[in-house]
Amino acid sequence: MRVWGRVNINGTLIWQEVTTDANGFNDAVYLTALIQALKLNLGESPFYANYGIPAYQTVMTQVFPDYYMMQTQSQYAGYFSSLTVARVQGGFDPQYNIKATTHYGSIIEATIPA
């Protein structure tokens, strides 16, 4: 499997390929896809129209997109031993805390700006 994700290297965002690891696990691939889905606007993808968060609608209505965040979490939960996605409270820019337990037991925690 292969997916592309953006990486910040010395202040420059570049696209980097993420593939299945040497042991055959796709945890990094699905984690990268989850991060991309959290940054995606609902209906923006021509292939996965039900993935993403309706950013424009949530700004206009001033309602936090927790339902869509939980829907995105449930779409990716089957690819990990454990997956938790939570909105960071406070702050002006939306951010999400991701905590994933991979199939080989590693715990990955990250804060992702939307």
PDB file of N, CA and C in Angstrom:
ATOM      1  N   MET A   1       0.831  -1.166   0.000  1.00  0.00           N
ATOM      2  CA  MET A   1       0.000   0.000   0.000  1.00  0.00           C
ATOM      3  C   MET A   1       0.878   1.233   0.000  1.00  0.00           C
ATOM      4  N   ARG A   2       0.322   2.320  -0.527  1.00  0.00           N
ATOM      5  CA  ARG A   2       1.080   3.558  -0.577  1.00  0.00           C
ATOM      6  C   ARG A   2       0.132   4.735  -0.443  1.00  0.00           C
ATOM      7  N   VAL A   3       0.587   5.753   0.298  1.00  0.00           N
ATOM      8  CA  VAL A   3      -0.156   6.999   0.445  1.00  0.00           C
ATOM      9  C   VAL A   3       0.885   8.114   0.553  1.00  0.00           C
ATOM     10  N   TRP A   4       0.462   9.318   0.235  1.00  0.00           N
ATOM     11  CA  TRP A   4       1.367  10.466   0.304  1.00  0.00           C
ATOM     12  C   TRP A   4       0.907  11.394   1.418  1.00  0.00           C
ATOM     13  N   GLY A   5       1.866  11.929   2.174  1.00  0.00           N
ATOM     14  CA  GLY A   5       1.567  12.868   3.238  1.00  0.00           C
ATOM     15  C   GLY A   5       2.567  14.005   3.226  1.00  0.00           C
ATOM     16  N   ARG A   6       2.171  15.149   3.768  1.00  0.00           N
ATOM     17  CA  ARG A   6       3.057  16.309   3.817  1.00  0.00           C
ATOM     18  C   ARG A   6       3.858  16.297   5.104  1.00  0.00           C
ATOM     19  N   VAL A   7       5.147  16.594   4.963  1.00  0.00           N
ATOM     20  CA  VAL A   7       6.075  16.606   6.085  1.00  0.00           C
ATOM     21  C   VAL A   7       6.744  17.973   6.145  1.00  0.00           C
ATOM     22  N   ASN A   8       6.878  18.518   7.354  1.00  0.00           N
ATOM     23  CA  ASN A   8       7.549  19.802   7.545  1.00  0.00           C
ATOM     24  C   ASN A   8       9.020  19.547   7.817  1.00  0.00           C
ATOM     25  N   ILE A   9       9.869  19.923   6.873  1.00  0.00           N
ATOM     26  CA  ILE A   9      11.308  19.776   7.026  1.00  0.00           C
ATOM     27  C   ILE A   9      11.932  21.158   6.964  1.00  0.00           C
ATOM     28  N   ASN A  10      12.419  21.613   8.114  1.00  0.00           N
ATOM     29  CA  ASN A  10      13.050  22.937   8.230  1.00  0.00           C
ATOM     30  C   ASN A  10      12.152  24.054   7.711  1.00  0.00           C
ATOM     31  N   GLY A  11      10.863  23.972   8.007  1.00  0.00           N
ATOM     32  CA  GLY A  11       9.929  25.021   7.606  1.00  0.00           C
ATOM     33  C   GLY A  11       9.378  24.881   6.201  1.00  0.00           C
ATOM     34  N   THR A  12       9.808  23.867   5.480  1.00  0.00           N
ATOM     35  CA  THR A  12       9.325  23.636   4.118  1.00  0.00           C
ATOM     36  C   THR A  12       8.452  22.387   4.110  1.00  0.00           C
ATOM     37  N   LEU A  13       7.240  22.519   3.575  1.00  0.00           N
ATOM     38  CA  LEU A  13       6.349  21.357   3.470  1.00  0.00           C
ATOM     39  C   LEU A  13       6.630  20.621   2.169  1.00  0.00           C
ATOM     40  N   ILE A  14       6.937  19.332   2.297  1.00  0.00           N
ATOM     41  CA  ILE A  14       7.167  18.510   1.110  1.00  0.00           C
ATOM     42  C   ILE A  14       6.281  17.268   1.205  1.00  0.00           C
ATOM     43  N   TRP A  15       5.954  16.701   0.041  1.00  0.00           N
ATOM     44  CA  TRP A  15       5.172  15.468   0.002  1.00  0.00           C
ATOM     45  C   TRP A  15       6.127  14.292   0.136  1.00  0.00           C
ATOM     46  N   GLN A  16       5.739  13.338   0.998  1.00  0.00           N
ATOM     47  CA  GLN A  16       6.570  12.163   1.224  1.00  0.00           C
ATOM     48  C   GLN A  16       5.725  10.907   1.081  1.00  0.00           C
ATOM     49  N   GLU A  17       6.265   9.919   0.437  1.00  0.00           N
ATOM     50  CA  GLU A  17       5.579   8.646   0.245  1.00  0.00           C
ATOM     51  C   GLU A  17       5.674   7.805   1.518  1.00  0.00           C
ATOM     52  N   VAL A  18       4.552   7.208   1.918  1.00  0.00           N
ATOM     53  CA  VAL A  18       4.506   6.294   3.064  1.00  0.00           C
ATOM     54  C   VAL A  18       3.987   4.964   2.545  1.00  0.00           C
ATOM     55  N   THR A  19       4.738   3.886   2.794  1.00  0.00           N
ATOM     56  CA  THR A  19       4.369   2.577   2.263  1.00  0.00           C
ATOM     57  C   THR A  19       4.313   1.540   3.392  1.00  0.00           C
ATOM     58  N   THR A  20       3.884   0.350   3.047  1.00  0.00           N
ATOM     59  CA  THR A  20       3.845  -0.781   3.970  1.00  0.00           C
ATOM     60  C   THR A  20       5.252  -1.047   4.484  1.00  0.00           C
ATOM     61  N   ASP A  21       5.383  -1.317   5.791  1.00  0.00           N
ATOM     62  CA  ASP A  21       6.723  -1.541   6.346  1.00  0.00           C
ATOM     63  C   ASP A  21       7.240  -2.933   5.990  1.00  0.00           C
ATOM     64  N   ALA A  22       8.467  -3.218   6.382  1.00  0.00           N
ATOM     65  CA  ALA A  22       9.129  -4.477   6.023  1.00  0.00           C
ATOM     66  C   ALA A  22       8.419  -5.702   6.599  1.00  0.00           C
ATOM     67  N   ASN A  23       7.688  -5.536   7.706  1.00  0.00           N
ATOM     68  CA  ASN A  23       6.971  -6.653   8.322  1.00  0.00           C
ATOM     69  C   ASN A  23       5.568  -6.844   7.764  1.00  0.00           C
ATOM     70  N   GLY A  24       5.174  -5.997   6.812  1.00  0.00           N
ATOM     71  CA  GLY A  24       3.863  -6.127   6.192  1.00  0.00           C
ATOM     72  C   GLY A  24       2.751  -5.362   6.883  1.00  0.00           C
ATOM     73  N   PHE A  25       3.082  -4.511   7.843  1.00  0.00           N
ATOM     74  CA  PHE A  25       2.065  -3.729   8.557  1.00  0.00           C
ATOM     75  C   PHE A  25       1.805  -2.412   7.824  1.00  0.00           C
ATOM     76  N   ASN A  26       0.555  -2.018   7.801  1.00  0.00           N
ATOM     77  CA  ASN A  26       0.144  -0.770   7.142  1.00  0.00           C
ATOM     78  C   ASN A  26      -0.220   0.328   8.133  1.00  0.00           C
ATOM     79  N   ASP A  27       0.252   0.232   9.365  1.00  0.00           N
ATOM     80  CA  ASP A  27      -0.113   1.211  10.384  1.00  0.00           C
ATOM     81  C   ASP A  27       0.291   2.630  10.002  1.00  0.00           C
ATOM     82  N   ALA A  28       1.503   2.818   9.499  1.00  0.00           N
ATOM     83  CA  ALA A  28       1.969   4.154   9.100  1.00  0.00           C
ATOM     84  C   ALA A  28       1.160   4.682   7.922  1.00  0.00           C
ATOM     85  N   VAL A  29       0.757   3.783   7.023  1.00  0.00           N
ATOM     86  CA  VAL A  29      -0.046   4.182   5.867  1.00  0.00           C
ATOM     87  C   VAL A  29      -1.406   4.696   6.327  1.00  0.00           C
ATOM     88  N   TYR A  30      -2.059   3.945   7.194  1.00  0.00           N
ATOM     89  CA  TYR A  30      -3.385   4.348   7.656  1.00  0.00           C
ATOM     90  C   TYR A  30      -3.327   5.567   8.585  1.00  0.00           C
ATOM     91  N   LEU A  31      -2.254   5.712   9.361  1.00  0.00           N
ATOM     92  CA  LEU A  31      -2.109   6.896  10.194  1.00  0.00           C
ATOM     93  C   LEU A  31      -1.947   8.144   9.325  1.00  0.00           C
ATOM     94  N   THR A  32      -1.168   8.034   8.266  1.00  0.00           N
ATOM     95  CA  THR A  32      -1.012   9.150   7.329  1.00  0.00           C
ATOM     96  C   THR A  32      -2.334   9.468   6.642  1.00  0.00           C
ATOM     97  N   ALA A  33      -3.068   8.437   6.243  1.00  0.00           N
ATOM     98  CA  ALA A  33      -4.374   8.655   5.608  1.00  0.00           C
ATOM     99  C   ALA A  33      -5.359   9.304   6.575  1.00  0.00           C
ATOM    100  N   LEU A  34      -5.311   8.915   7.858  1.00  0.00           N
ATOM    101  CA  LEU A  34      -6.170   9.536   8.876  1.00  0.00           C
ATOM    102  C   LEU A  34      -5.856  11.022   9.022  1.00  0.00           C
ATOM    103  N   ILE A  35      -4.585  11.361   9.073  1.00  0.00           N
ATOM    104  CA  ILE A  35      -4.183  12.765   9.187  1.00  0.00           C
ATOM    105  C   ILE A  35      -4.669  13.553   7.982  1.00  0.00           C
ATOM    106  N   GLN A  36      -4.547  12.973   6.791  1.00  0.00           N
ATOM    107  CA  GLN A  36      -5.021  13.651   5.587  1.00  0.00           C
ATOM    108  C   GLN A  36      -6.543  13.804   5.614  1.00  0.00           C
ATOM    109  N   ALA A  37      -7.246  12.803   6.135  1.00  0.00           N
ATOM    110  CA  ALA A  37      -8.709  12.884   6.208  1.00  0.00           C
ATOM    111  C   ALA A  37      -9.165  13.968   7.181  1.00  0.00           C
ATOM    112  N   LEU A  38      -8.416  14.169   8.268  1.00  0.00           N
ATOM    113  CA  LEU A  38      -8.768  15.223   9.215  1.00  0.00           C
ATOM    114  C   LEU A  38      -8.568  16.610   8.620  1.00  0.00           C
ATOM    115  N   LYS A  39      -7.691  16.716   7.644  1.00  0.00           N
ATOM    116  CA  LYS A  39      -7.454  17.994   6.984  1.00  0.00           C
ATOM    117  C   LYS A  39      -8.344  18.184   5.758  1.00  0.00           C
ATOM    118  N   LEU A  40      -9.050  17.140   5.384  1.00  0.00           N
ATOM    119  CA  LEU A  40      -9.896  17.149   4.192  1.00  0.00           C
ATOM    120  C   LEU A  40     -11.251  17.760   4.510  1.00  0.00           C
ATOM    121  N   ASN A  41     -11.794  18.509   3.581  1.00  0.00           N
ATOM    122  CA  ASN A  41     -13.144  19.049   3.732  1.00  0.00           C
ATOM    123  C   ASN A  41     -14.140  17.981   3.291  1.00  0.00           C
ATOM    124  N   LEU A  42     -15.253  17.873   3.975  1.00  0.00           N
ATOM    125  CA  LEU A  42     -16.252  16.858   3.652  1.00  0.00           C
ATOM    126  C   LEU A  42     -16.724  17.024   2.208  1.00  0.00           C
ATOM    127  N   GLY A  43     -16.684  15.946   1.445  1.00  0.00           N
ATOM    128  CA  GLY A  43     -17.110  15.974   0.050  1.00  0.00           C
ATOM    129  C   GLY A  43     -16.040  16.452  -0.912  1.00  0.00           C
ATOM    130  N   GLU A  44     -14.848  16.734  -0.424  1.00  0.00           N
ATOM    131  CA  GLU A  44     -13.779  17.252  -1.269  1.00  0.00           C
ATOM    132  C   GLU A  44     -13.145  16.166  -2.137  1.00  0.00           C
ATOM    133  N   SER A  45     -13.057  14.959  -1.622  1.00  0.00           N
ATOM    134  CA  SER A  45     -12.438  13.873  -2.371  1.00  0.00           C
ATOM    135  C   SER A  45     -13.438  13.256  -3.345  1.00  0.00           C
ATOM    136  N   PRO A  46     -13.045  13.087  -4.610  1.00  0.00           N
ATOM    137  CA  PRO A  46     -13.961  12.458  -5.563  1.00  0.00           C
ATOM    138  C   PRO A  46     -14.125  10.957  -5.322  1.00  0.00           C
ATOM    139  N   PHE A  47     -13.202  10.339  -4.590  1.00  0.00           N
ATOM    140  CA  PHE A  47     -13.253   8.901  -4.346  1.00  0.00           C
ATOM    141  C   PHE A  47     -13.869   8.556  -2.994  1.00  0.00           C
ATOM    142  N   TYR A  48     -13.648   9.416  -1.992  1.00  0.00           N
ATOM    143  CA  TYR A  48     -14.137   9.168  -0.635  1.00  0.00           C
ATOM    144  C   TYR A  48     -14.917  10.389  -0.167  1.00  0.00           C
ATOM    145  N   ALA A  49     -16.096  10.588  -0.708  1.00  0.00           N
ATOM    146  CA  ALA A  49     -16.895  11.789  -0.427  1.00  0.00           C
ATOM    147  C   ALA A  49     -17.377  11.842   1.017  1.00  0.00           C
ATOM    148  N   ASN A  50     -17.443  10.707   1.713  1.00  0.00           N
ATOM    149  CA  ASN A  50     -17.909  10.700   3.094  1.00  0.00           C
ATOM    150  C   ASN A  50     -16.768  10.881   4.095  1.00  0.00           C
ATOM    151  N   TYR A  51     -15.556  11.137   3.632  1.00  0.00           N
ATOM    152  CA  TYR A  51     -14.411  11.368   4.508  1.00  0.00           C
ATOM    153  C   TYR A  51     -14.151  12.864   4.604  1.00  0.00           C
ATOM    154  N   GLY A  52     -13.735  13.331   5.783  1.00  0.00           N
ATOM    155  CA  GLY A  52     -13.392  14.728   5.973  1.00  0.00           C
ATOM    156  C   GLY A  52     -14.284  15.400   6.997  1.00  0.00           C
ATOM    157  N   ILE A  53     -14.006  16.674   7.207  1.00  0.00           N
ATOM    158  CA  ILE A  53     -14.724  17.470   8.192  1.00  0.00           C
ATOM    159  C   ILE A  53     -15.274  18.709   7.493  1.00  0.00           C
ATOM    160  N   PRO A  54     -16.547  19.033   7.659  1.00  0.00           N
ATOM    161  CA  PRO A  54     -17.140  20.179   6.966  1.00  0.00           C
ATOM    162  C   PRO A  54     -16.686  21.513   7.583  1.00  0.00           C
ATOM    163  N   ALA A  55     -15.504  21.947   7.197  1.00  0.00           N
ATOM    164  CA  ALA A  55     -14.907  23.138   7.821  1.00  0.00           C
ATOM    165  C   ALA A  55     -15.745  24.391   7.584  1.00  0.00           C
ATOM    166  N   TYR A  56     -16.182  24.624   6.383  1.00  0.00           N
ATOM    167  CA  TYR A  56     -16.926  25.842   6.073  1.00  0.00           C
ATOM    168  C   TYR A  56     -18.232  25.907   6.877  1.00  0.00           C
ATOM    169  N   GLN A  57     -18.959  24.803   6.914  1.00  0.00           N
ATOM    170  CA  GLN A  57     -20.229  24.784   7.634  1.00  0.00           C
ATOM    171  C   GLN A  57     -20.024  24.984   9.131  1.00  0.00           C
ATOM    172  N   THR A  58     -18.963  24.410   9.684  1.00  0.00           N
ATOM    173  CA  THR A  58     -18.742  24.558  11.124  1.00  0.00           C
ATOM    174  C   THR A  58     -18.323  25.979  11.484  1.00  0.00           C
ATOM    175  N   VAL A  59     -17.608  26.652  10.604  1.00  0.00           N
ATOM    176  CA  VAL A  59     -17.251  28.050  10.857  1.00  0.00           C
ATOM    177  C   VAL A  59     -18.495  28.926  10.787  1.00  0.00           C
ATOM    178  N   MET A  60     -19.330  28.693   9.809  1.00  0.00           N
ATOM    179  CA  MET A  60     -20.534  29.510   9.637  1.00  0.00           C
ATOM    180  C   MET A  60     -21.539  29.304  10.774  1.00  0.00           C
ATOM    181  N   THR A  61     -21.668  28.092  11.272  1.00  0.00           N
ATOM    182  CA  THR A  61     -22.644  27.811  12.323  1.00  0.00           C
ATOM    183  C   THR A  61     -22.043  27.884  13.722  1.00  0.00           C
ATOM    184  N   GLN A  62     -20.704  27.997  13.820  1.00  0.00           N
ATOM    185  CA  GLN A  62     -19.991  28.048  15.103  1.00  0.00           C
ATOM    186  C   GLN A  62     -20.238  26.798  15.939  1.00  0.00           C
ATOM    187  N   VAL A  63     -20.438  25.652  15.275  1.00  0.00           N
ATOM    188  CA  VAL A  63     -20.620  24.380  15.955  1.00  0.00           C
ATOM    189  C   VAL A  63     -19.370  23.538  15.699  1.00  0.00           C
ATOM    190  N   PHE A  64     -18.784  23.005  16.761  1.00  0.00           N
ATOM    191  CA  PHE A  64     -17.587  22.199  16.596  1.00  0.00           C
ATOM    192  C   PHE A  64     -17.910  20.915  15.836  1.00  0.00           C
ATOM    193  N   PRO A  65     -17.004  20.468  14.980  1.00  0.00           N
ATOM    194  CA  PRO A  65     -17.266  19.294  14.130  1.00  0.00           C
ATOM    195  C   PRO A  65     -16.987  17.963  14.826  1.00  0.00           C
ATOM    196  N   ASP A  66     -17.399  17.829  16.083  1.00  0.00           N
ATOM    197  CA  ASP A  66     -17.098  16.617  16.842  1.00  0.00           C
ATOM    198  C   ASP A  66     -17.742  15.372  16.234  1.00  0.00           C
ATOM    199  N   TYR A  67     -18.944  15.499  15.711  1.00  0.00           N
ATOM    200  CA  TYR A  67     -19.614  14.340  15.100  1.00  0.00           C
ATOM    201  C   TYR A  67     -18.792  13.808  13.929  1.00  0.00           C
ATOM    202  N   TYR A  68     -18.324  14.682  13.076  1.00  0.00           N
ATOM    203  CA  TYR A  68     -17.558  14.257  11.901  1.00  0.00           C
ATOM    204  C   TYR A  68     -16.173  13.762  12.289  1.00  0.00           C
ATOM    205  N   MET A  69     -15.610  14.320  13.354  1.00  0.00           N
ATOM    206  CA  MET A  69     -14.340  13.829  13.860  1.00  0.00           C
ATOM    207  C   MET A  69     -14.499  12.402  14.369  1.00  0.00           C
ATOM    208  N   MET A  70     -15.595  12.138  15.097  1.00  0.00           N
ATOM    209  CA  MET A  70     -15.839  10.787  15.595  1.00  0.00           C
ATOM    210  C   MET A  70     -16.171   9.825  14.459  1.00  0.00           C
ATOM    211  N   GLN A  71     -16.843  10.310  13.429  1.00  0.00           N
ATOM    212  CA  GLN A  71     -17.116   9.476  12.261  1.00  0.00           C
ATOM    213  C   GLN A  71     -15.808   9.099  11.565  1.00  0.00           C
ATOM    214  N   THR A  72     -14.900  10.052  11.437  1.00  0.00           N
ATOM    215  CA  THR A  72     -13.596   9.774  10.834  1.00  0.00           C
ATOM    216  C   THR A  72     -12.822   8.787  11.686  1.00  0.00           C
ATOM    217  N   GLN A  73     -12.884   8.942  13.011  1.00  0.00           N
ATOM    218  CA  GLN A  73     -12.216   8.001  13.910  1.00  0.00           C
ATOM    219  C   GLN A  73     -12.761   6.592  13.705  1.00  0.00           C
ATOM    220  N   SER A  74     -14.072   6.450  13.598  1.00  0.00           N
ATOM    221  CA  SER A  74     -14.658   5.118  13.423  1.00  0.00           C
ATOM    222  C   SER A  74     -14.319   4.514  12.065  1.00  0.00           C
ATOM    223  N   GLN A  75     -14.106   5.346  11.050  1.00  0.00           N
ATOM    224  CA  GLN A  75     -13.734   4.851   9.733  1.00  0.00           C
ATOM    225  C   GLN A  75     -12.326   4.249   9.741  1.00  0.00           C
ATOM    226  N   TYR A  76     -11.448   4.747  10.615  1.00  0.00           N
ATOM    227  CA  TYR A  76     -10.069   4.271  10.667  1.00  0.00           C
ATOM    228  C   TYR A  76      -9.774   3.371  11.857  1.00  0.00           C
ATOM    229  N   ALA A  77     -10.700   3.209  12.789  1.00  0.00           N
ATOM    230  CA  ALA A  77     -10.449   2.446  14.014  1.00  0.00           C
ATOM    231  C   ALA A  77     -10.126   0.982  13.742  1.00  0.00           C
ATOM    232  N   GLY A  78     -10.680   0.405  12.716  1.00  0.00           N
ATOM    233  CA  GLY A  78     -10.432  -0.997  12.408  1.00  0.00           C
ATOM    234  C   GLY A  78      -9.022  -1.298  11.941  1.00  0.00           C
ATOM    235  N   TYR A  79      -8.272  -0.284  11.592  1.00  0.00           N
ATOM    236  CA  TYR A  79      -6.911  -0.473  11.093  1.00  0.00           C
ATOM    237  C   TYR A  79      -5.860  -0.445  12.200  1.00  0.00           C
ATOM    238  N   PHE A  80      -6.279  -0.208  13.446  1.00  0.00           N
ATOM    239  CA  PHE A  80      -5.362  -0.129  14.580  1.00  0.00           C
ATOM    240  C   PHE A  80      -5.881  -1.008  15.706  1.00  0.00           C
ATOM    241  N   SER A  81      -5.000  -1.353  16.623  1.00  0.00           N
ATOM    242  CA  SER A  81      -5.440  -2.068  17.819  1.00  0.00           C
ATOM    243  C   SER A  81      -6.311  -1.170  18.683  1.00  0.00           C
ATOM    244  N   SER A  82      -5.942   0.117  18.742  1.00  0.00           N
ATOM    245  CA  SER A  82      -6.712   1.110  19.479  1.00  0.00           C
ATOM    246  C   SER A  82      -6.480   2.464  18.813  1.00  0.00           C
ATOM    247  N   LEU A  83      -7.542   3.257  18.699  1.00  0.00           N
ATOM    248  CA  LEU A  83      -7.422   4.581  18.088  1.00  0.00           C
ATOM    249  C   LEU A  83      -8.334   5.551  18.817  1.00  0.00           C
ATOM    250  N   THR A  84      -7.766   6.699  19.214  1.00  0.00           N
ATOM    251  CA  THR A  84      -8.524   7.760  19.843  1.00  0.00           C
ATOM    252  C   THR A  84      -8.186   9.067  19.143  1.00  0.00           C
ATOM    253  N   VAL A  85      -9.221   9.787  18.713  1.00  0.00           N
ATOM    254  CA  VAL A  85      -9.046  11.108  18.118  1.00  0.00           C
ATOM    255  C   VAL A  85      -9.901  12.066  18.936  1.00  0.00           C
ATOM    256  N   ALA A  86      -9.275  13.131  19.440  1.00  0.00           N
ATOM    257  CA  ALA A  86      -9.999  14.091  20.275  1.00  0.00           C
ATOM    258  C   ALA A  86      -9.611  15.511  19.872  1.00  0.00           C
ATOM    259  N   ARG A  87     -10.588  16.384  19.907  1.00  0.00           N
ATOM    260  CA  ARG A  87     -10.331  17.787  19.601  1.00  0.00           C
ATOM    261  C   ARG A  87      -9.631  18.438  20.768  1.00  0.00           C
ATOM    262  N   VAL A  88      -8.613  19.271  20.478  1.00  0.00           N
ATOM    263  CA  VAL A  88      -7.914  20.010  21.521  1.00  0.00           C
ATOM    264  C   VAL A  88      -8.801  21.171  21.945  1.00  0.00           C
ATOM    265  N   GLN A  89      -9.054  21.288  23.242  1.00  0.00           N
ATOM    266  CA  GLN A  89      -9.915  22.342  23.764  1.00  0.00           C
ATOM    267  C   GLN A  89      -9.187  23.680  23.734  1.00  0.00           C
ATOM    268  N   GLY A  90      -9.934  24.736  23.430  1.00  0.00           N
ATOM    269  CA  GLY A  90      -9.363  26.079  23.418  1.00  0.00           C
ATOM    270  C   GLY A  90      -8.552  26.327  22.162  1.00  0.00           C
ATOM    271  N   GLY A  91      -7.999  27.510  22.093  1.00  0.00           N
ATOM    272  CA  GLY A  91      -7.191  27.849  20.928  1.00  0.00           C
ATOM    273  C   GLY A  91      -8.049  28.286  19.760  1.00  0.00           C
ATOM    274  N   PHE A  92      -7.467  29.069  18.897  1.00  0.00           N
ATOM    275  CA  PHE A  92      -8.200  29.594  17.746  1.00  0.00           C
ATOM    276  C   PHE A  92      -8.232  28.607  16.588  1.00  0.00           C
ATOM    277  N   ASP A  93      -7.099  27.992  16.309  1.00  0.00           N
ATOM    278  CA  ASP A  93      -7.024  27.033  15.211  1.00  0.00           C
ATOM    279  C   ASP A  93      -7.421  25.644  15.707  1.00  0.00           C
ATOM    280  N   PRO A  94      -8.243  24.929  14.935  1.00  0.00           N
ATOM    281  CA  PRO A  94      -8.630  23.575  15.362  1.00  0.00           C
ATOM    282  C   PRO A  94      -7.442  22.619  15.304  1.00  0.00           C
ATOM    283  N   GLN A  95      -7.312  21.810  16.333  1.00  0.00           N
ATOM    284  CA  GLN A  95      -6.271  20.800  16.409  1.00  0.00           C
ATOM    285  C   GLN A  95      -6.868  19.525  16.968  1.00  0.00           C
ATOM    286  N   TYR A  96      -6.262  18.396  16.612  1.00  0.00           N
ATOM    287  CA  TYR A  96      -6.743  17.104  17.067  1.00  0.00           C
ATOM    288  C   TYR A  96      -5.596  16.315  17.679  1.00  0.00           C
ATOM    289  N   ASN A  97      -5.863  15.687  18.823  1.00  0.00           N
ATOM    290  CA  ASN A  97      -4.911  14.759  19.424  1.00  0.00           C
ATOM    291  C   ASN A  97      -5.230  13.363  18.915  1.00  0.00           C
ATOM    292  N   ILE A  98      -4.228  12.702  18.414  1.00  0.00           N
ATOM    293  CA  ILE A  98      -4.381  11.328  17.927  1.00  0.00           C
ATOM    294  C   ILE A  98      -3.523  10.426  18.795  1.00  0.00           C
ATOM    295  N   LYS A  99      -4.117   9.345  19.282  1.00  0.00           N
ATOM    296  CA  LYS A  99      -3.383   8.321  20.017  1.00  0.00           C
ATOM    297  C   LYS A  99      -3.748   6.986  19.402  1.00  0.00           C
ATOM    298  N   ALA A 100      -2.770   6.339  18.800  1.00  0.00           N
ATOM    299  CA  ALA A 100      -3.005   5.071  18.113  1.00  0.00           C
ATOM    300  C   ALA A 100      -2.066   4.010  18.655  1.00  0.00           C
ATOM    301  N   THR A 101      -2.598   2.829  18.875  1.00  0.00           N
ATOM    302  CA  THR A 101      -1.789   1.667  19.220  1.00  0.00           C
ATOM    303  C   THR A 101      -1.709   0.797  17.970  1.00  0.00           C
ATOM    304  N   THR A 102      -0.502   0.592  17.487  1.00  0.00           N
ATOM    305  CA  THR A 102      -0.321  -0.155  16.245  1.00  0.00           C
ATOM    306  C   THR A 102      -0.457  -1.653  16.497  1.00  0.00           C
ATOM    307  N   HIS A 103      -0.463  -2.431  15.429  1.00  0.00           N
ATOM    308  CA  HIS A 103      -0.610  -3.876  15.552  1.00  0.00           C
ATOM    309  C   HIS A 103       0.601  -4.541  16.194  1.00  0.00           C
ATOM    310  N   TYR A 104       1.744  -3.889  16.171  1.00  0.00           N
ATOM    311  CA  TYR A 104       2.922  -4.467  16.820  1.00  0.00           C
ATOM    312  C   TYR A 104       3.178  -3.851  18.195  1.00  0.00           C
ATOM    313  N   GLY A 105       2.192  -3.100  18.742  1.00  0.00           N
ATOM    314  CA  GLY A 105       2.216  -2.641  20.120  1.00  0.00           C
ATOM    315  C   GLY A 105       2.783  -1.258  20.370  1.00  0.00           C
ATOM    316  N   SER A 106       3.251  -0.580  19.359  1.00  0.00           N
ATOM    317  CA  SER A 106       3.769   0.773  19.551  1.00  0.00           C
ATOM    318  C   SER A 106       2.622   1.757  19.730  1.00  0.00           C
ATOM    319  N   ILE A 107       2.835   2.751  20.578  1.00  0.00           N
ATOM    320  CA  ILE A 107       1.847   3.798  20.787  1.00  0.00           C
ATOM    321  C   ILE A 107       2.346   5.054  20.115  1.00  0.00           C
ATOM    322  N   ILE A 108       1.504   5.619  19.254  1.00  0.00           N
ATOM    323  CA  ILE A 108       1.856   6.849  18.538  1.00  0.00           C
ATOM    324  C   ILE A 108       0.901   7.927  19.008  1.00  0.00           C
ATOM    325  N   GLU A 109       1.467   9.030  19.480  1.00  0.00           N
ATOM    326  CA  GLU A 109       0.664  10.172  19.898  1.00  0.00           C
ATOM    327  C   GLU A 109       1.126  11.392  19.108  1.00  0.00           C
ATOM    328  N   ALA A 110       0.162  12.153  18.621  1.00  0.00           N
ATOM    329  CA  ALA A 110       0.492  13.353  17.842  1.00  0.00           C
ATOM    330  C   ALA A 110      -0.629  14.363  17.969  1.00  0.00           C
ATOM    331  N   THR A 111      -0.289  15.636  17.857  1.00  0.00           N
ATOM    332  CA  THR A 111      -1.265  16.713  17.783  1.00  0.00           C
ATOM    333  C   THR A 111      -1.212  17.250  16.370  1.00  0.00           C
ATOM    334  N   ILE A 112      -2.345  17.193  15.684  1.00  0.00           N
ATOM    335  CA  ILE A 112      -2.420  17.545  14.268  1.00  0.00           C
ATOM    336  C   ILE A 112      -3.255  18.809  14.088  1.00  0.00           C
ATOM    337  N   PRO A 113      -2.679  19.849  13.470  1.00  0.00           N
ATOM    338  CA  PRO A 113      -3.503  21.013  13.143  1.00  0.00           C
ATOM    339  C   PRO A 113      -4.387  20.703  11.944  1.00  0.00           C
ATOM    340  N   ALA A 114      -5.636  21.140  11.995  1.00  0.00           N
ATOM    341  CA  ALA A 114      -6.544  20.872  10.888  1.00  0.00           C
ATOM    342  C   ALA A 114      -6.341  21.854   9.769  1.00  0.00           C
TER     343      ALA A 114
END
